[in-house]
PDB file of C-alpha atoms in Angstrom:
ATOM      1  CA  UNK A   1     112.212  85.879  85.475  1.00 62.00           C
ATOM      2  CA  UNK A   2     113.237  89.221  86.748  1.00 65.00           C
ATOM      3  CA  UNK A   3     109.680  90.654  86.144  1.00 66.00           C
ATOM      4  CA  UNK A   4     108.274  87.925  88.193  1.00 65.00           C
ATOM      5  CA  UNK A   5     110.707  88.363  90.915  1.00 66.00           C
ATOM      6  CA  UNK A   6     110.113  92.079  91.081  1.00 70.00           C
ATOM      7  CA  UNK A   7     106.267  91.381  90.993  1.00 63.00           C
ATOM      8  CA  UNK A   8     106.517  88.950  93.827  1.00 64.00           C
ATOM      9  CA  UNK A   9     108.610  91.403  95.959  1.00 66.00           C
ATOM     10  CA  UNK A  10     106.135  94.250  95.652  1.00 61.00           C
ATOM     11  CA  UNK A  11     103.231  91.884  96.345  1.00 56.00           C
ATOM     12  CA  UNK A  12     104.978  90.661  99.311  1.00 59.00           C
ATOM     13  CA  UNK A  13     105.645  94.002 100.774  1.00 59.00           C
ATOM     14  CA  UNK A  14     101.962  95.169 100.259  1.00 53.00           C
ATOM     15  CA  UNK A  15     100.331  91.944 101.738  1.00 53.00           C
ATOM     16  CA  UNK A  16     102.662  91.565 104.661  1.00 54.00           C
ATOM     17  CA  UNK A  17     101.700  93.054 107.986  1.00 50.00           C
ATOM     18  CA  UNK A  18     104.020  95.129 110.183  1.00 52.00           C
ATOM     19  CA  UNK A  19     105.103  92.101 112.372  1.00 58.00           C
ATOM     20  CA  UNK A  20     106.482  90.116 109.494  1.00 61.00           C
ATOM     21  CA  UNK A  21     108.410  93.109 108.178  1.00 64.00           C
ATOM     22  CA  UNK A  22     109.732  93.906 111.570  1.00 71.00           C
ATOM     23  CA  UNK A  23     111.554  90.440 111.677  1.00 79.00           C
ATOM     24  CA  UNK A  24     112.624  90.407 107.977  1.00 84.00           C
ATOM     25  CA  UNK A  25     115.907  91.412 106.364  1.00 86.00           C
ATOM     26  CA  UNK A  26     117.617  91.367 102.930  1.00 90.00           C
ATOM     27  CA  UNK A  27     120.568  89.230 102.532  1.00 90.00           C
ATOM     28  CA  UNK A  28     123.587  89.687 100.384  1.00 94.00           C
ATOM     29  CA  UNK A  29     126.442  87.119 100.427  1.00 93.00           C
ATOM     30  CA  UNK A  30     129.429  85.718  98.840  1.00 95.00           C
ATOM     31  CA  UNK A  31     130.087  81.941  98.991  1.00 91.00           C
ATOM     32  CA  UNK A  32     132.566  79.527  97.580  1.00 90.00           C
ATOM     33  CA  UNK A  33     130.904  76.180  96.925  1.00 84.00           C
ATOM     34  CA  UNK A  34     133.321  74.630  94.537  1.00 80.00           C
ATOM     35  CA  UNK A  35     132.781  77.848  92.516  1.00 85.00           C
ATOM     36  CA  UNK A  36     132.162  81.426  93.112  1.00 90.00           C
ATOM     37  CA  UNK A  37     128.578  82.276  94.105  1.00 92.00           C
ATOM     38  CA  UNK A  38     126.729  85.451  94.760  1.00 94.00           C
ATOM     39  CA  UNK A  39     123.475  85.281  96.594  1.00 94.00           C
ATOM     40  CA  UNK A  40     120.649  87.647  97.499  1.00 94.00           C
ATOM     41  CA  UNK A  41     117.425  86.991  99.243  1.00 93.00           C
ATOM     42  CA  UNK A  42     115.207  87.445 102.161  1.00 91.00           C
ATOM     43  CA  UNK A  43     115.514  86.250 105.874  1.00 90.00           C
ATOM     44  CA  UNK A  44     112.730  85.839 108.299  1.00 88.00           C
ATOM     45  CA  UNK A  45     113.537  85.599 112.076  1.00 86.00           C
ATOM     46  CA  UNK A  46     111.305  83.474 114.195  1.00 84.00           C
ATOM     47  CA  UNK A  47     111.491  83.869 117.967  1.00 76.00           C
ATOM     48  CA  UNK A  48     111.918  86.878 120.140  1.00 68.00           C
ATOM     49  CA  UNK A  49     115.015  85.675 122.094  1.00 65.00           C
ATOM     50  CA  UNK A  50     118.345  87.247 121.303  1.00 65.00           C
ATOM     51  CA  UNK A  51     120.040  84.092 122.478  1.00 73.00           C
ATOM     52  CA  UNK A  52     118.042  81.518 120.317  1.00 85.00           C
ATOM     53  CA  UNK A  53     116.338  82.089 117.061  1.00 87.00           C
ATOM     54  CA  UNK A  54     115.380  80.445 113.772  1.00 90.00           C
ATOM     55  CA  UNK A  55     115.946  82.153 110.519  1.00 89.00           C
ATOM     56  CA  UNK A  56     114.406  80.983 107.281  1.00 91.00           C
ATOM     57  CA  UNK A  57     114.588  82.347 103.979  1.00 91.00           C
ATOM     58  CA  UNK A  58     114.557  81.958 100.070  1.00 93.00           C
ATOM     59  CA  UNK A  59     117.223  83.331  97.990  1.00 93.00           C
ATOM     60  CA  UNK A  60     118.627  83.505  94.491  1.00 94.00           C
ATOM     61  CA  UNK A  61     122.121  82.332  93.595  1.00 92.00           C
ATOM     62  CA  UNK A  62     124.096  83.684  90.722  1.00 94.00           C
ATOM     63  CA  UNK A  63     127.149  81.796  89.154  1.00 91.00           C
ATOM     64  CA  UNK A  64     128.584  80.938  85.937  1.00 88.00           C
ATOM     65  CA  UNK A  65     128.122  77.298  84.799  1.00 82.00           C
ATOM     66  CA  UNK A  66     129.687  76.130  81.462  1.00 84.00           C
ATOM     67  CA  UNK A  67     130.402  79.725  80.569  1.00 86.00           C
ATOM     68  CA  UNK A  68     126.726  80.722  80.989  1.00 89.00           C
ATOM     69  CA  UNK A  69     125.060  82.845  83.666  1.00 91.00           C
ATOM     70  CA  UNK A  70     122.834  80.899  85.967  1.00 88.00           C
ATOM     71  CA  UNK A  71     120.270  82.035  88.531  1.00 92.00           C
ATOM     72  CA  UNK A  72     119.244  79.229  90.849  1.00 90.00           C
ATOM     73  CA  UNK A  73     116.702  79.275  93.649  1.00 93.00           C
ATOM     74  CA  UNK A  74     117.727  78.318  97.083  1.00 92.00           C
ATOM     75  CA  UNK A  75     116.144  77.833 100.495  1.00 93.00           C
ATOM     76  CA  UNK A  76     118.030  78.414 103.729  1.00 93.00           C
ATOM     77  CA  UNK A  77     117.470  77.530 107.385  1.00 94.00           C
ATOM     78  CA  UNK A  78     119.634  78.729 110.264  1.00 92.00           C
ATOM     79  CA  UNK A  79     119.505  78.156 114.105  1.00 92.00           C
ATOM     80  CA  UNK A  80     121.290  80.629 116.180  1.00 89.00           C
ATOM     81  CA  UNK A  81     122.268  79.884 119.773  1.00 86.00           C
ATOM     82  CA  UNK A  82     124.319  82.535 121.572  1.00 84.00           C
ATOM     83  CA  UNK A  83     126.100  83.538 118.408  1.00 83.00           C
ATOM     84  CA  UNK A  84     126.756  80.042 117.207  1.00 90.00           C
ATOM     85  CA  UNK A  85     125.271  79.403 113.809  1.00 91.00           C
ATOM     86  CA  UNK A  86     123.936  75.959 112.649  1.00 95.00           C
ATOM     87  CA  UNK A  87     122.119  75.642 109.236  1.00 94.00           C
ATOM     88  CA  UNK A  88     121.596  74.229 105.880  1.00 95.00           C
ATOM     89  CA  UNK A  89     120.784  75.385 102.318  1.00 93.00           C
ATOM     90  CA  UNK A  90     119.053  73.459  99.757  1.00 93.00           C
ATOM     91  CA  UNK A  91     119.107  74.042  95.864  1.00 89.00           C
ATOM     92  CA  UNK A  92     118.568  71.900  92.879  1.00 88.00           C
ATOM     93  CA  UNK A  93     122.183  70.848  92.723  1.00 88.00           C
ATOM     94  CA  UNK A  94     123.265  70.338  96.291  1.00 90.00           C
ATOM     95  CA  UNK A  95     122.451  70.123 100.007  1.00 93.00           C
ATOM     96  CA  UNK A  96     124.896  72.053 102.163  1.00 93.00           C
ATOM     97  CA  UNK A  97     124.930  71.715 105.966  1.00 95.00           C
ATOM     98  CA  UNK A  98     126.759  74.597 107.691  1.00 94.00           C
ATOM     99  CA  UNK A  99     128.204  75.753 110.885  1.00 96.00           C
ATOM    100  CA  UNK A 100     129.471  79.317 111.771  1.00 94.00           C
ATOM    101  CA  UNK A 101     129.255  82.510 113.806  1.00 93.00           C
ATOM    102  CA  UNK A 102     126.583  85.093 113.760  1.00 86.00           C
ATOM    103  CA  UNK A 103     127.542  88.538 114.607  1.00 84.00           C
ATOM    104  CA  UNK A 104     124.399  90.243 116.126  1.00 79.00           C
ATOM    105  CA  UNK A 105     122.557  88.843 113.060  1.00 80.00           C
ATOM    106  CA  UNK A 106     124.222  91.477 110.903  1.00 85.00           C
ATOM    107  CA  UNK A 107     127.050  89.149 109.667  1.00 88.00           C
ATOM    108  CA  UNK A 108     127.011  85.377 109.223  1.00 90.00           C
ATOM    109  CA  UNK A 109     130.530  83.831 108.739  1.00 94.00           C
ATOM    110  CA  UNK A 110     130.056  80.006 107.886  1.00 93.00           C
ATOM    111  CA  UNK A 111     131.533  76.984 106.548  1.00 95.00           C
ATOM    112  CA  UNK A 112     130.107  73.647 105.456  1.00 94.00           C
ATOM    113  CA  UNK A 113     130.189  70.799 102.893  1.00 94.00           C
ATOM    114  CA  UNK A 114     128.069  70.754  99.700  1.00 92.00           C
ATOM    115  CA  UNK A 115     126.754  67.291  98.883  1.00 92.00           C
ATOM    116  CA  UNK A 116     125.708  67.137  95.272  1.00 91.00           C
ATOM    117  CA  UNK A 117     122.203  65.713  94.450  1.00 90.00           C
ATOM    118  CA  UNK A 118     122.231  66.266  90.874  1.00 79.00           C
ATOM    119  CA  UNK A 119     124.229  64.121  88.215  1.00 80.00           C
ATOM    120  CA  UNK A 120     125.996  67.432  87.275  1.00 75.00           C
ATOM    121  CA  UNK A 121     128.302  68.107  90.298  1.00 76.00           C
ATOM    122  CA  UNK A 122     128.536  71.828  90.079  1.00 80.00           C
ATOM    123  CA  UNK A 123     128.421  72.393  93.770  1.00 85.00           C
ATOM    124  CA  UNK A 124     130.471  70.057  95.950  1.00 87.00           C
ATOM    125  CA  UNK A 125     133.154  69.948  98.575  1.00 89.00           C
ATOM    126  CA  UNK A 126     134.115  72.273 101.366  1.00 93.00           C
ATOM    127  CA  UNK A 127     132.450  75.636 101.338  1.00 92.00           C
ATOM    128  CA  UNK A 128     132.838  78.871 103.108  1.00 94.00           C
ATOM    129  CA  UNK A 129     130.857  82.218 102.984  1.00 93.00           C
ATOM    130  CA  UNK A 130     130.072  85.633 104.447  1.00 95.00           C
ATOM    131  CA  UNK A 131     126.561  86.911 104.564  1.00 92.00           C
ATOM    132  CA  UNK A 132     125.438  90.625 105.324  1.00 92.00           C
ATOM    133  CA  UNK A 133     121.853  91.168 106.404  1.00 88.00           C
ATOM    134  CA  UNK A 134     120.144  94.477 105.859  1.00 87.00           C
ATOM    135  CA  UNK A 135     117.159  95.448 107.967  1.00 83.00           C
ATOM    136  CA  UNK A 136     115.475  98.631 108.824  1.00 79.00           C
ATOM    137  CA  UNK A 137     116.925 100.579 111.816  1.00 74.00           C
ATOM    138  CA  UNK A 138     114.214  99.913 114.436  1.00 73.00           C
ATOM    139  CA  UNK A 139     113.813  96.280 113.859  1.00 74.00           C
ATOM    140  CA  UNK A 140     113.834  93.119 115.931  1.00 72.00           C
ATOM    141  CA  UNK A 141     115.766  91.096 113.321  1.00 73.00           C
ATOM    142  CA  UNK A 142     119.197  92.293 114.821  1.00 72.00           C
ATOM    143  CA  UNK A 143     120.348  91.132 118.315  1.00 68.00           C
ATOM    144  CA  UNK A 144     120.924  93.804 120.837  1.00 64.00           C
ATOM    145  CA  UNK A 145     124.325  94.156 122.366  1.00 57.00           C
ATOM    146  CA  UNK A 146     124.063  93.654 126.214  1.00 55.00           C
ATOM    147  CA  UNK A 147     126.551  95.368 128.487  1.00 49.00           C
ATOM    148  CA  UNK A 148     127.081  94.104 131.997  1.00 49.00           C
TER     149      UNK A 148
END
């Protein structure tokens, strides 16, 4: 699995053009969704506005389930409107709508509720998380600070 993920990452970097890489960031986050979860993935920002943008991305979740390490794929979608964060994540065990705050697209602080969709209810209940987005220095992923 790790070999395929690394191969996919390198293939993505070489095939992508500069515009896609300019609006892409790596995310690292911690979430509590009924259990402790670490998350890593990619984020793609759609839209040029600092006030409103749509951010999509795949990620991998790491957690322990029944005393075994699990790596689970997940898809994320966020709509950001003047620092307000609305979004959802989807994995094979739950759908999680979220609300929160975006701080210049560098940090996402969010909370939500995980609705289980699998007979094994590993992810359920009230959730909270913090996400850190890492992008190159001169990228359009981050929002600019506007001074009056």
